[in-house]
Coordinates of C-alpha atoms in Angstrom, one line a residue:
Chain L
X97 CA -12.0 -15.9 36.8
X98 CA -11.8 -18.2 33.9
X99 CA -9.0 -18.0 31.1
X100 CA -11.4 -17.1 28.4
X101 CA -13.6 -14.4 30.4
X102 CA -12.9 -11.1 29.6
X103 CA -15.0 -9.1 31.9
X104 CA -17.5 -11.0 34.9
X105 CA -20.0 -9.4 36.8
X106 CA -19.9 -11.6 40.3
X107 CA -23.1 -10.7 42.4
X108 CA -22.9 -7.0 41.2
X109 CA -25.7 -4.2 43.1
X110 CA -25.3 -0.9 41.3
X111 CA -27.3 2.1 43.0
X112 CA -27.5 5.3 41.0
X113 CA -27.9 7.9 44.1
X114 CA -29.6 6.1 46.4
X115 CA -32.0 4.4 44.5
X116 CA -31.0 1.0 43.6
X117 CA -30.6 0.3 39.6
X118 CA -29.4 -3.6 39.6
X119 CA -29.2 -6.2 42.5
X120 CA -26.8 -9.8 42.2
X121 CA -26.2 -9.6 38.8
X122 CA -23.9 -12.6 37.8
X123 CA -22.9 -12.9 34.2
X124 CA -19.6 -12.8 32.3
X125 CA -18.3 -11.5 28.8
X126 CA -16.1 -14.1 27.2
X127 CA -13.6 -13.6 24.5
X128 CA -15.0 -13.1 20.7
X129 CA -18.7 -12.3 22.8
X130 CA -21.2 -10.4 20.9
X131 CA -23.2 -9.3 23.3
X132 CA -26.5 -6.7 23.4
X133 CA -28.0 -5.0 26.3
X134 CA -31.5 -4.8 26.0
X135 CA -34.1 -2.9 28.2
X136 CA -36.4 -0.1 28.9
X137 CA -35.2 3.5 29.9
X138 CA -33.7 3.7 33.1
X139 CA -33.7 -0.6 33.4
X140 CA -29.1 -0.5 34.3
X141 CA -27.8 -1.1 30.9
X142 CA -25.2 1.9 30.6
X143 CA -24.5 2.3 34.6
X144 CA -23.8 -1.4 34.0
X145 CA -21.2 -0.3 31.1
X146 CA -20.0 2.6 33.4
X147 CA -19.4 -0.2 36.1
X148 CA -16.8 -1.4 33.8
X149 CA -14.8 1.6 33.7
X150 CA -15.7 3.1 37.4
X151 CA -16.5 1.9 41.0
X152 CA -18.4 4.9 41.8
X153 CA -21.4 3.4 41.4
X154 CA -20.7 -0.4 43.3
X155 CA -22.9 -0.7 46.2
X156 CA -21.9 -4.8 46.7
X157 CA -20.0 -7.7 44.8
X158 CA -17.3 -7.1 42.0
X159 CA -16.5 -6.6 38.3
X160 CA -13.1 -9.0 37.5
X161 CA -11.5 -7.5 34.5
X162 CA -8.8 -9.8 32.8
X163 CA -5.4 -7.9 33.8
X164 CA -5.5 -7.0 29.7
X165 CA -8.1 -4.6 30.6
X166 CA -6.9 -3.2 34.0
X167 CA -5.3 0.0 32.6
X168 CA -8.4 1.1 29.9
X169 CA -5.9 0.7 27.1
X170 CA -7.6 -2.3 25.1
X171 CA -10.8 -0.9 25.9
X172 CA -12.9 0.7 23.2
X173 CA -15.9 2.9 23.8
X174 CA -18.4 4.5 21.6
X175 CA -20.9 7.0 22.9
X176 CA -24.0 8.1 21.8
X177 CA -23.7 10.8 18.7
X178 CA -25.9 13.3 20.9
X179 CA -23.3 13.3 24.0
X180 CA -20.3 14.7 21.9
X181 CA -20.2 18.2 22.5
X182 CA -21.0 19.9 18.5
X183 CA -19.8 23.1 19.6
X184 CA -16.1 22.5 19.3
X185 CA -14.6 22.3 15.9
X186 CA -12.7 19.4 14.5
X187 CA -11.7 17.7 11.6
X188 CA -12.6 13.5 10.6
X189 CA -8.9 13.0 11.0
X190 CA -8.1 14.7 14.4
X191 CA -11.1 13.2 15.6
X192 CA -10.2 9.8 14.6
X193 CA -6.8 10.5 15.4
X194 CA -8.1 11.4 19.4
X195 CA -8.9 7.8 20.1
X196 CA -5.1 6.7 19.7
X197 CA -4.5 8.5 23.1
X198 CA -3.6 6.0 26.0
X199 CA -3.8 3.3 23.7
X200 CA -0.9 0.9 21.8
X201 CA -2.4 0.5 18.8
X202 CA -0.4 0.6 16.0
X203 CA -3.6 1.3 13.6
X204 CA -3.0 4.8 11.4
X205 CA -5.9 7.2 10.9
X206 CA -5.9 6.6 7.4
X207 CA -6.0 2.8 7.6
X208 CA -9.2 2.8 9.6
X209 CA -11.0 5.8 7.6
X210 CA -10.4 3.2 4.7
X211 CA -12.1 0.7 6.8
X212 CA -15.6 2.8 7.0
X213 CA -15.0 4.2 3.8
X214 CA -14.5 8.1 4.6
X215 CA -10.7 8.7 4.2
X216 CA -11.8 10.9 1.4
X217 CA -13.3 13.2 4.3
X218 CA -10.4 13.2 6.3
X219 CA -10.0 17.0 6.2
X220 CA -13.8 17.7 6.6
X221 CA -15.6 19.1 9.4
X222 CA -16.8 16.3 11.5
X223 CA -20.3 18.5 11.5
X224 CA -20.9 18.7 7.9
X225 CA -21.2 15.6 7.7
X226 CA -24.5 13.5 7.7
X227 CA -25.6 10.9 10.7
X228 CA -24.5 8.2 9.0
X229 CA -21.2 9.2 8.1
X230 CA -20.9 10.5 11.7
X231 CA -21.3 7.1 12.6
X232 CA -18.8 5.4 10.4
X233 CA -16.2 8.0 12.0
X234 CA -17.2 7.5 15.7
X235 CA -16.5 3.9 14.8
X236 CA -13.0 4.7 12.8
X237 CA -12.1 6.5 16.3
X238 CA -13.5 3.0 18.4
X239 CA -11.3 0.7 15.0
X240 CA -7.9 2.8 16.0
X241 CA -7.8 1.5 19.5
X242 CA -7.4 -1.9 18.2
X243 CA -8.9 -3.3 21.6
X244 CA -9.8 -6.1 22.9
X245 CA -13.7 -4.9 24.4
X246 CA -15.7 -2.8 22.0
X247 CA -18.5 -1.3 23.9
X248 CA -20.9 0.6 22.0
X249 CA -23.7 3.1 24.1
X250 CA -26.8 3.2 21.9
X251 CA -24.4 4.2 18.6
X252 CA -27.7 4.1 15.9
X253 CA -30.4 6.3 18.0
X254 CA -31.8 8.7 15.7
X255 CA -30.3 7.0 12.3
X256 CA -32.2 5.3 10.0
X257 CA -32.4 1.9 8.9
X258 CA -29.7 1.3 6.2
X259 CA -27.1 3.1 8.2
X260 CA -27.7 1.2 11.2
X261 CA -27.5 -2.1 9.0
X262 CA -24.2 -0.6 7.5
X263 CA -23.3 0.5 11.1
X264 CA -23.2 -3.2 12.2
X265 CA -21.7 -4.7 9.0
X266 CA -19.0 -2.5 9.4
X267 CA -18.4 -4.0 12.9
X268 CA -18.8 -7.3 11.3
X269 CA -16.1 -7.0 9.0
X270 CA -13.7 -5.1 11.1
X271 CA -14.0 -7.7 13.9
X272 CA -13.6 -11.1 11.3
X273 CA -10.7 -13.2 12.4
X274 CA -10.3 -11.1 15.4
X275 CA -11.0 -12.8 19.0
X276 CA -12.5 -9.2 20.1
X277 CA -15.8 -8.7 22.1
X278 CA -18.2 -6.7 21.9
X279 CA -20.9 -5.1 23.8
X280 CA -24.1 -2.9 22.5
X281 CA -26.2 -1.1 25.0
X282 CA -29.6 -0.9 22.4
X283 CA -33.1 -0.6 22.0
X284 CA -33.5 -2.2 19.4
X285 CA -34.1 -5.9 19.0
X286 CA -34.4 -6.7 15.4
X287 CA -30.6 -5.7 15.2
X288 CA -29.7 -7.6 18.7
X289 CA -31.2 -10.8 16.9
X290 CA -29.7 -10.4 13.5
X291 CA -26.1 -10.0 14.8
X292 CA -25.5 -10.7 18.4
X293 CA -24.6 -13.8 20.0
X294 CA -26.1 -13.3 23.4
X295 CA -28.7 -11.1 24.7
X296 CA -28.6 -10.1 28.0
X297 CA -32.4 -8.3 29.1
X298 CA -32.3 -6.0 32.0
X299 CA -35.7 -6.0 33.4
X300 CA -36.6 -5.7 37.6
X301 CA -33.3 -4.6 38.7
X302 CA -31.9 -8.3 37.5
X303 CA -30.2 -9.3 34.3
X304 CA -31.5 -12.2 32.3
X305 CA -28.5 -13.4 29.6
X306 CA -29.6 -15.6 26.6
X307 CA -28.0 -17.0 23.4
X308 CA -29.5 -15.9 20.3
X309 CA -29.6 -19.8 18.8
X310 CA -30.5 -20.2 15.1
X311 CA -34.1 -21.0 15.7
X312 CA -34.6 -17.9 17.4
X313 CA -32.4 -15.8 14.4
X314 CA -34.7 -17.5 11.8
X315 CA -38.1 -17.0 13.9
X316 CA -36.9 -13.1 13.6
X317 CA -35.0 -13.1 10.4
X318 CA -38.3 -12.7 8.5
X319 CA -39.8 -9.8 10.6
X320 CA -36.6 -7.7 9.7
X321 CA -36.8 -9.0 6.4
X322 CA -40.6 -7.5 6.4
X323 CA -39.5 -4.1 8.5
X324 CA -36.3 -3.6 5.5
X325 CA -38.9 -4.0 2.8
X326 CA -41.2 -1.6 4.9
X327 CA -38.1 1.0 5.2
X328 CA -36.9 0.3 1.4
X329 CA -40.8 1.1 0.4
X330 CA -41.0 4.0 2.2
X331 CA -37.7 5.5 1.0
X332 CA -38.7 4.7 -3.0
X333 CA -41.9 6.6 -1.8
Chain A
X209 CA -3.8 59.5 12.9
X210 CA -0.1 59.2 12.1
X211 CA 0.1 61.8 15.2
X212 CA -1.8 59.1 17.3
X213 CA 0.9 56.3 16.5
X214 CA 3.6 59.3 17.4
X215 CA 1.9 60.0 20.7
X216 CA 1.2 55.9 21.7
X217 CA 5.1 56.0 21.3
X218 CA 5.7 59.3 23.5
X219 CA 4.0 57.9 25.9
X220 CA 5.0 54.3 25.8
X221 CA 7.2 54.7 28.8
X222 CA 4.5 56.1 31.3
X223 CA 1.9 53.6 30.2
X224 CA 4.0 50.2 28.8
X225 CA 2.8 48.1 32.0
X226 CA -0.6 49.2 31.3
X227 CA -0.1 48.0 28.1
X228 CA 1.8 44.8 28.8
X229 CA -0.8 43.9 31.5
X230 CA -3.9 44.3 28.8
X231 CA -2.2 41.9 26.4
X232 CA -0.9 39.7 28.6
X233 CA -4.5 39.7 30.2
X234 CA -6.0 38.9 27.0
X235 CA -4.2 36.1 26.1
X236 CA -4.0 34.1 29.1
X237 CA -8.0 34.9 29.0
X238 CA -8.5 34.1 25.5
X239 CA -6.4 30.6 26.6
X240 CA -8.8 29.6 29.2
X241 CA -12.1 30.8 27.1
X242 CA -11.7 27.6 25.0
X243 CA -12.4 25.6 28.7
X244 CA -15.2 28.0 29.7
X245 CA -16.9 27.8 26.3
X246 CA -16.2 24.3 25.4
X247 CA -17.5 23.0 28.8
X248 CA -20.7 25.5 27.8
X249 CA -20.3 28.0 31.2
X250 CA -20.1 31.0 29.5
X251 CA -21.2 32.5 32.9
X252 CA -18.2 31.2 34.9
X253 CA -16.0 34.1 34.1
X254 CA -18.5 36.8 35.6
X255 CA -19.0 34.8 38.3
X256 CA -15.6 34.2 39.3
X257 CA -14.6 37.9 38.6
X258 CA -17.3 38.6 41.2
X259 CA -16.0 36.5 43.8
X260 CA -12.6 36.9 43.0
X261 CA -13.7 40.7 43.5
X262 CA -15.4 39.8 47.1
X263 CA -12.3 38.4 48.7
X264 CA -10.1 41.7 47.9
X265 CA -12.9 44.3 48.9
X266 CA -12.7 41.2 52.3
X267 CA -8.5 41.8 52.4
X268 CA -9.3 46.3 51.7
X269 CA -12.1 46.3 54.6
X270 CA -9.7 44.4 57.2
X271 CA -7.2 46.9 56.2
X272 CA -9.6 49.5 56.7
X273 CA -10.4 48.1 60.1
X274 CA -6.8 47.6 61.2
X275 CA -6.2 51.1 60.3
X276 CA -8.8 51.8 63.2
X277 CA -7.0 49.8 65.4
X278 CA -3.6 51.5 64.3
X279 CA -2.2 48.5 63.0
X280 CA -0.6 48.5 59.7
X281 CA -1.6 45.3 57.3
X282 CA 1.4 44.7 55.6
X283 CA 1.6 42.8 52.5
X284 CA -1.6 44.1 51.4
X285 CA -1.4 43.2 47.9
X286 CA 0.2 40.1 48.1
X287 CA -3.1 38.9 50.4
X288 CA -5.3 40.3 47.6
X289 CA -3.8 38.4 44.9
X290 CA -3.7 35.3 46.9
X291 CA -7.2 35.5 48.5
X292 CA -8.7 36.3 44.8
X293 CA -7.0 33.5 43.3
X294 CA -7.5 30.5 46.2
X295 CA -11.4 32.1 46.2
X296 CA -11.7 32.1 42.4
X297 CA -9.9 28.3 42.3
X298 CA -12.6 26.8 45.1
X299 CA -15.6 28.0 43.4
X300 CA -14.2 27.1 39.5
X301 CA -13.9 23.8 41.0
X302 CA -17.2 23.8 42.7
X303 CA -19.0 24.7 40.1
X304 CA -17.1 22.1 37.4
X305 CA -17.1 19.1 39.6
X306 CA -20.2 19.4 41.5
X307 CA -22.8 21.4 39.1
X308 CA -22.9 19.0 36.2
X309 CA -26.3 19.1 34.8
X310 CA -26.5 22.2 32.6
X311 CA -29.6 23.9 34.5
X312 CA -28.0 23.7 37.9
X313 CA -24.6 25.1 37.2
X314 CA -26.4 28.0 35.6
X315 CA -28.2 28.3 38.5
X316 CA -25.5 28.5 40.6
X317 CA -23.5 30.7 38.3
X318 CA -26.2 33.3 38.5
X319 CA -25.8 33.1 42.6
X320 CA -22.1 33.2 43.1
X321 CA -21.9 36.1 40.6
X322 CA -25.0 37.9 42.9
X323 CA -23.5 37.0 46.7
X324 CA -19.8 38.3 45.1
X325 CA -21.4 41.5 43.2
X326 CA -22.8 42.9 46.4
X327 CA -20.7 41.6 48.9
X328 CA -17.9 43.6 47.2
X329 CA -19.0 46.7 47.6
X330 CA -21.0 46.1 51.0
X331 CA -17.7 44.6 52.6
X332 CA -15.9 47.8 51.5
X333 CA -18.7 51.0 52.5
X334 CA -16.9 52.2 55.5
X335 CA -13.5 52.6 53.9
X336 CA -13.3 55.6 51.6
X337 CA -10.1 53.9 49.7
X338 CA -11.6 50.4 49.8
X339 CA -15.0 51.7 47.6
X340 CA -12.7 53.2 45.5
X341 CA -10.3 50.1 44.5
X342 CA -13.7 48.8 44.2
X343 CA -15.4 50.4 41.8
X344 CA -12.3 50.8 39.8
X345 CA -12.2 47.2 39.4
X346 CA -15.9 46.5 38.6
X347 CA -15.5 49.4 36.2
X348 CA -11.9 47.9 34.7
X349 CA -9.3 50.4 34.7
X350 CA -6.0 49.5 33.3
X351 CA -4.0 52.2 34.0
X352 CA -2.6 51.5 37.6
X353 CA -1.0 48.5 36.5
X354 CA 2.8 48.1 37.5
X355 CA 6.0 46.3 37.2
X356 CA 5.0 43.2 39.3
X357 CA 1.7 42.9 37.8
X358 CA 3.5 42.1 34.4
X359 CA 5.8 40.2 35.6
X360 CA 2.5 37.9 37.9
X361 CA 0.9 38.1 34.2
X362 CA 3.5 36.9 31.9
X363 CA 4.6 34.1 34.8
X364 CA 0.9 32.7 34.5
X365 CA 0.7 33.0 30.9
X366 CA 4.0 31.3 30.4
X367 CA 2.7 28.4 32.7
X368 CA -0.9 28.0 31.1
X369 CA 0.6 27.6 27.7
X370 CA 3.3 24.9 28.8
X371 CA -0.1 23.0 30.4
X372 CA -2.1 23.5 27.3
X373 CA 0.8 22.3 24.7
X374 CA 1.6 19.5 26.9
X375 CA -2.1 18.2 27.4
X376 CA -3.7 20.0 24.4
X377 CA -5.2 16.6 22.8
X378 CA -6.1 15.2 26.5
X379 CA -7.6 18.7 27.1
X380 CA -9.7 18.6 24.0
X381 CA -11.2 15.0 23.9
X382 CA -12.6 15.7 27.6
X383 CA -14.2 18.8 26.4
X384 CA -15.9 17.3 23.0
X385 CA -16.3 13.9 24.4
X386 CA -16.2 13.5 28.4
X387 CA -17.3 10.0 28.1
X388 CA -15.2 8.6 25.7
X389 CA -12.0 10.6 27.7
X390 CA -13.0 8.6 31.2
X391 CA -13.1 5.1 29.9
X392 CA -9.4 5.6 28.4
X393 CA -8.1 6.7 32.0
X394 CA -8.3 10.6 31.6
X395 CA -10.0 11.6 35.3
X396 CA -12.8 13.9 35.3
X397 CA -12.1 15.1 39.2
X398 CA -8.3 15.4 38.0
X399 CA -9.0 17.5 34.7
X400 CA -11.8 19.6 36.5
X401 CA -9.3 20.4 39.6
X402 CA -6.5 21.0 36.6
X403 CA -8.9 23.3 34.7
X404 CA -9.9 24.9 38.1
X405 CA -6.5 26.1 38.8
X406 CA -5.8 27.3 35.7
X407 CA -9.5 29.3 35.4
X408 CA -9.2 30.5 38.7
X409 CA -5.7 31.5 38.7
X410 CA -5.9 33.4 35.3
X411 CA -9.2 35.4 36.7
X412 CA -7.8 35.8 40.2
X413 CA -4.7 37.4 38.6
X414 CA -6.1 39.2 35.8
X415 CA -9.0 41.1 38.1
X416 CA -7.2 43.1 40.1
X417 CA -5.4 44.2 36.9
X418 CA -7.5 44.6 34.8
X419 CA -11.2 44.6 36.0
X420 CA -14.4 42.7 35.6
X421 CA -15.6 44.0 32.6
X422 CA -12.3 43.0 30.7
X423 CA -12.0 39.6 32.3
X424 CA -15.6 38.7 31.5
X425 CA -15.6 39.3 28.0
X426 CA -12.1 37.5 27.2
X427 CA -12.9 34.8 29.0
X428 CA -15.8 34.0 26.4
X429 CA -15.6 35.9 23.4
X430 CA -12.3 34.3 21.9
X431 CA -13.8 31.6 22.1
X432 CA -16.6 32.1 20.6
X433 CA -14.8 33.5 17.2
X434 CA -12.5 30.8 17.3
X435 CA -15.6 28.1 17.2
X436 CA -17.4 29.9 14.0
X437 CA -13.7 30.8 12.3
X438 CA -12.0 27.1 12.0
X439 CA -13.0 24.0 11.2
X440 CA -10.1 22.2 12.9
X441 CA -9.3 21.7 17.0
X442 CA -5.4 22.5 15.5
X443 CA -4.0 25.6 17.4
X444 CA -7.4 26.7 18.6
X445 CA -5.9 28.1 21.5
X446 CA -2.9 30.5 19.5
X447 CA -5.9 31.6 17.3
X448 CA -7.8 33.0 20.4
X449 CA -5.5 34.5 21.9
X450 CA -4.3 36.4 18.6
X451 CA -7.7 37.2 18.1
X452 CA -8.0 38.8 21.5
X453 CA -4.4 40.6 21.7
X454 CA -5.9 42.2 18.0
X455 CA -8.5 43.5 20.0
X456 CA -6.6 45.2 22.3
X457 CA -3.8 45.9 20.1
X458 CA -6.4 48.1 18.2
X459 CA -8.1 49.4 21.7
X460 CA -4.4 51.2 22.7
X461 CA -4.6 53.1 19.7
X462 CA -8.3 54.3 19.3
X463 CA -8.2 54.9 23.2
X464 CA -5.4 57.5 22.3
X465 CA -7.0 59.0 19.0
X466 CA -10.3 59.4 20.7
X467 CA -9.2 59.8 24.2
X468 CA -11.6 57.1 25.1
X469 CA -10.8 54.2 28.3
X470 CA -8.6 51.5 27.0
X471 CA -10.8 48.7 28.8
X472 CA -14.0 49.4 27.8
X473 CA -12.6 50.2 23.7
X474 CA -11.2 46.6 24.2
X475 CA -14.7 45.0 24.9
X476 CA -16.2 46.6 22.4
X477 CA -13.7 46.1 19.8
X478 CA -14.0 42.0 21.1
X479 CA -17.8 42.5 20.6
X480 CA -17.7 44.2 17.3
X481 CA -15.3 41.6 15.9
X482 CA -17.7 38.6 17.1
X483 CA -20.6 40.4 15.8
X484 CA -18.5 40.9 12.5
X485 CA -17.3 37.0 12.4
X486 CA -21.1 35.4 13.1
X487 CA -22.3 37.7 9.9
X488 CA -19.2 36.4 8.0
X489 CA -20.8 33.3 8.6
X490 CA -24.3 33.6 8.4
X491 CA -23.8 34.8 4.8
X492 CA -21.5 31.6 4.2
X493 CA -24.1 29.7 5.5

């Protein structure tokens, strides 16, 4: 494994049951990565993620974590909204304050609630809130960890456009001058061109990993310029 | 109804384990509700009461049997007790571990609560004493409780609560966000065997004190108050498990004044307080 590769995935078969969800993938995450995992439903992209985190699922080759990342502790991970159980009740702060456990950061709840802007809903219920400030606090519990990987499980299904833009700024400015990497397991290709530095496409049971050059970042840069206008119109509407 | 408070304290020495038993029932049962209910298996406490049911009318029917053969089963009680709770721990932990989509466990649920339901008294119909115990239990019946019971109940509770103060954070990130509590190191097949024991242990012991009826409805309905009361995860637990030693607090005393059973006051005084809390709320809301 090379000095700056964080996580690689050497010849990797994943099987979900029996069936067979990704054969030989070979690909690694370096340091300060920004990478997005495009594909259909059902194409590998979280058991991929999970892979990461658990063997359960390994039918041949490896994942070589740097020893940073053996014991979880520098790891980050943010689910989807919809997978946190809404029955229980907590407050922003307690909830925040859950993603210090097993970890050495030396982050405070307050200093990342003033990160995403929401210390002044510290003693709120985290489910009168709306989706968007949901998702500034689901990332103030990923910010607290102060890790090294950020993985991030489809964290903008279901929210609309300007808090998925602010969703992603906020990452942007959090991870600035920080050699952290990032994954994000998305749909949604507009944002994996605007912000991330690699693709990787998981299509056929294989993984195809691309750099998102300049030419291709301008090429796009004016269809999301049209689809904001297209959002912004309809909201004014 | 000063009288009543006069008589509950007349009485106290004849009926104080009966009355220890039912609190200390309800709070290690209101402990545990916050598991059942935040892993959504509201069912798993009727189902395990059934099963937990099934192994002691399996422990009164060999009695009954030996009896035929003029042997005497000694340490009845303690086989009862141990049966219910190693019977009530396998299935908990089948049902947590293996049953994860919402549908199946459901499913399951609904048969492990049927097979124990009329195993129990099937196992039992050829021993007069054995139908009895039986029926008693399915009924829930504090009164025969004794001096060992309390002492099996307050041990447990004592235990539980050191588990849940020790892990309470650990405890409540698996339960709101399983995902998120795997991929920082807490094990799902570690935390479902440790919630296991504790659910099936709690049930196992509490049954045969207390009955199904009782053990049902405090292992969910705590819970469920707690959840539409607080805002916060802080002392969740202590809040149950006042809320359900109110219950019953109230239940000893009606039970006198109206000469009513104490169990079945105490589920409906849990009832009548959830149905009180969700108005609360509604109107809040």
């Amino acid at each position: 494994m090379q000095n700056n590769s964080l996580i690689e995935f050497s010849d990797l078969s994943l099987s979900y049951g029996d069936a067979l969800v990704l054969k030989n993938v070979s690909f690694k995450v370096d340091v300060g990565d920004y990478v997005f995992f495009l594909g259909k439903n059902g194409s590998g992209k979280s058991t991929l993620v999970k892979s990461i985190f658990s063997k359960t699922n390994h039918k041949r080759g490896a994942v070589k974590k740097c020893p940073s990342l053996m014991d979880n502790s520098y790891i980050s991970y943010v689910p989807q909204l919809t997978r946190i159980n809404n029955e229980l009740p907590i407050t922003v702060e307690e909830f925040v304050d859950l993603g210090r456990l097993n970890s050495k950061s030396t982050y405070t709840v307050q200093d990342v609630l003033e990160m995403v802007s929401m210390s002044d809903y510290k003693d709120s219920s985290i489910w009168a809130l709306s989706g968007g400030q949901r998702q500034r606090v689901l990332l103030a519990r990923s910010f607290i960890r102060d890790a090294k990987l950020y993985i991030f499980d489809e964290p903008t299904n279901g929210v609309d456009i300007e808090s998925k833009q602010d969703f992603y700024n906020l990452i942007n400015e959090f991870s600035k001058e920080k050699m952290i990497s990032k994954i994000v397991v998305t749909h949604d290709v507009s944002m994996a061109v605007k912000y991330g530095q690699k693709v990787a496409y998981f299509n056929n049971k294989s993984v195809q990993v691309s750099d998102v050059d300049v030419k291709i970042k301008s090429r796009f840069s004016e269809m999301i310029h049209l689809q904001d206008q297209f959002f912004k119109g309809l909201n004014n509407d | 109804m000063i009288e009543t408070f006069g008589e509950i304290i007349n009485t106290w020495q004849m009926f104080q384990h009966s009355y220890y038993a039912g609190l200390l029932s309800a709070a290690s049962l209101a402990l545990i509700s916050l598991i059942i209910v935040g892993k959504r298996r509201d069912f798993l406490g009727a189902s395990l009461s059934q099963v937990s049911l099934m192994s002691i009318a399996l422990i009164l029917s060999l009695e009954s049997y030996l009896v035929h053969l003029s042997i005497e089963l000694t340490e009845s009680l303690f086989l009862q007790y141990f049966l219910s709770i190693f019977v009530s721990i396998g299935f908990a932990y089948f049902i947590l571990e293996f049953f994860q989509p919402k549908k199946l466990h459901s499913h399951l649920s609904v048969v492990v609560y049927l097979l124990g339901a009329c195993s129990s008294v099937l196992l039992v119909v050829n021993s007069p004493h054995g139908t009895e115990e039986i029926h008693q239990l399915n009924s829930s019946s504090l009164i025969g409780a004794n001096y060992y019971d309390v002492i099996v109940l307050s041990i447990v509770l004592i235990c539980s609560l050191i588990y849940f103060e020790r892990n309470y954070k650990k405890l409540y990130l698996f339960l709101l966000d399983s995902e998120m509590a795997s991929t920082i190191g807490i094990s799902s097949k570690k935390t479902h065997l440790e919630f296991s024991i504790l659910i099936g242990t709690i049930i196992g012991v509490s049954l045969k004190v207390v009955g199904f009826l009782f053990c049902f409805a405090f292992s969910v309905l705590p819970a469920l108050c707690v959840i539409q009361l607080r805002t916060s995860m802080k002392s969740f637990h202590w809040f149950a498990m006042a809320l359900a030693s109110l219950c019953v607090l109230i239940s000893f005393y009606f039970s006198m004044y109206w000469d009513m059973p104490l169990t079945q006051l105490a589920v409906l005084f849990a009832l009548l307080q959830y149905f009180f809390i969700s108005i609360l709320q509604m109107q809040k809301t």
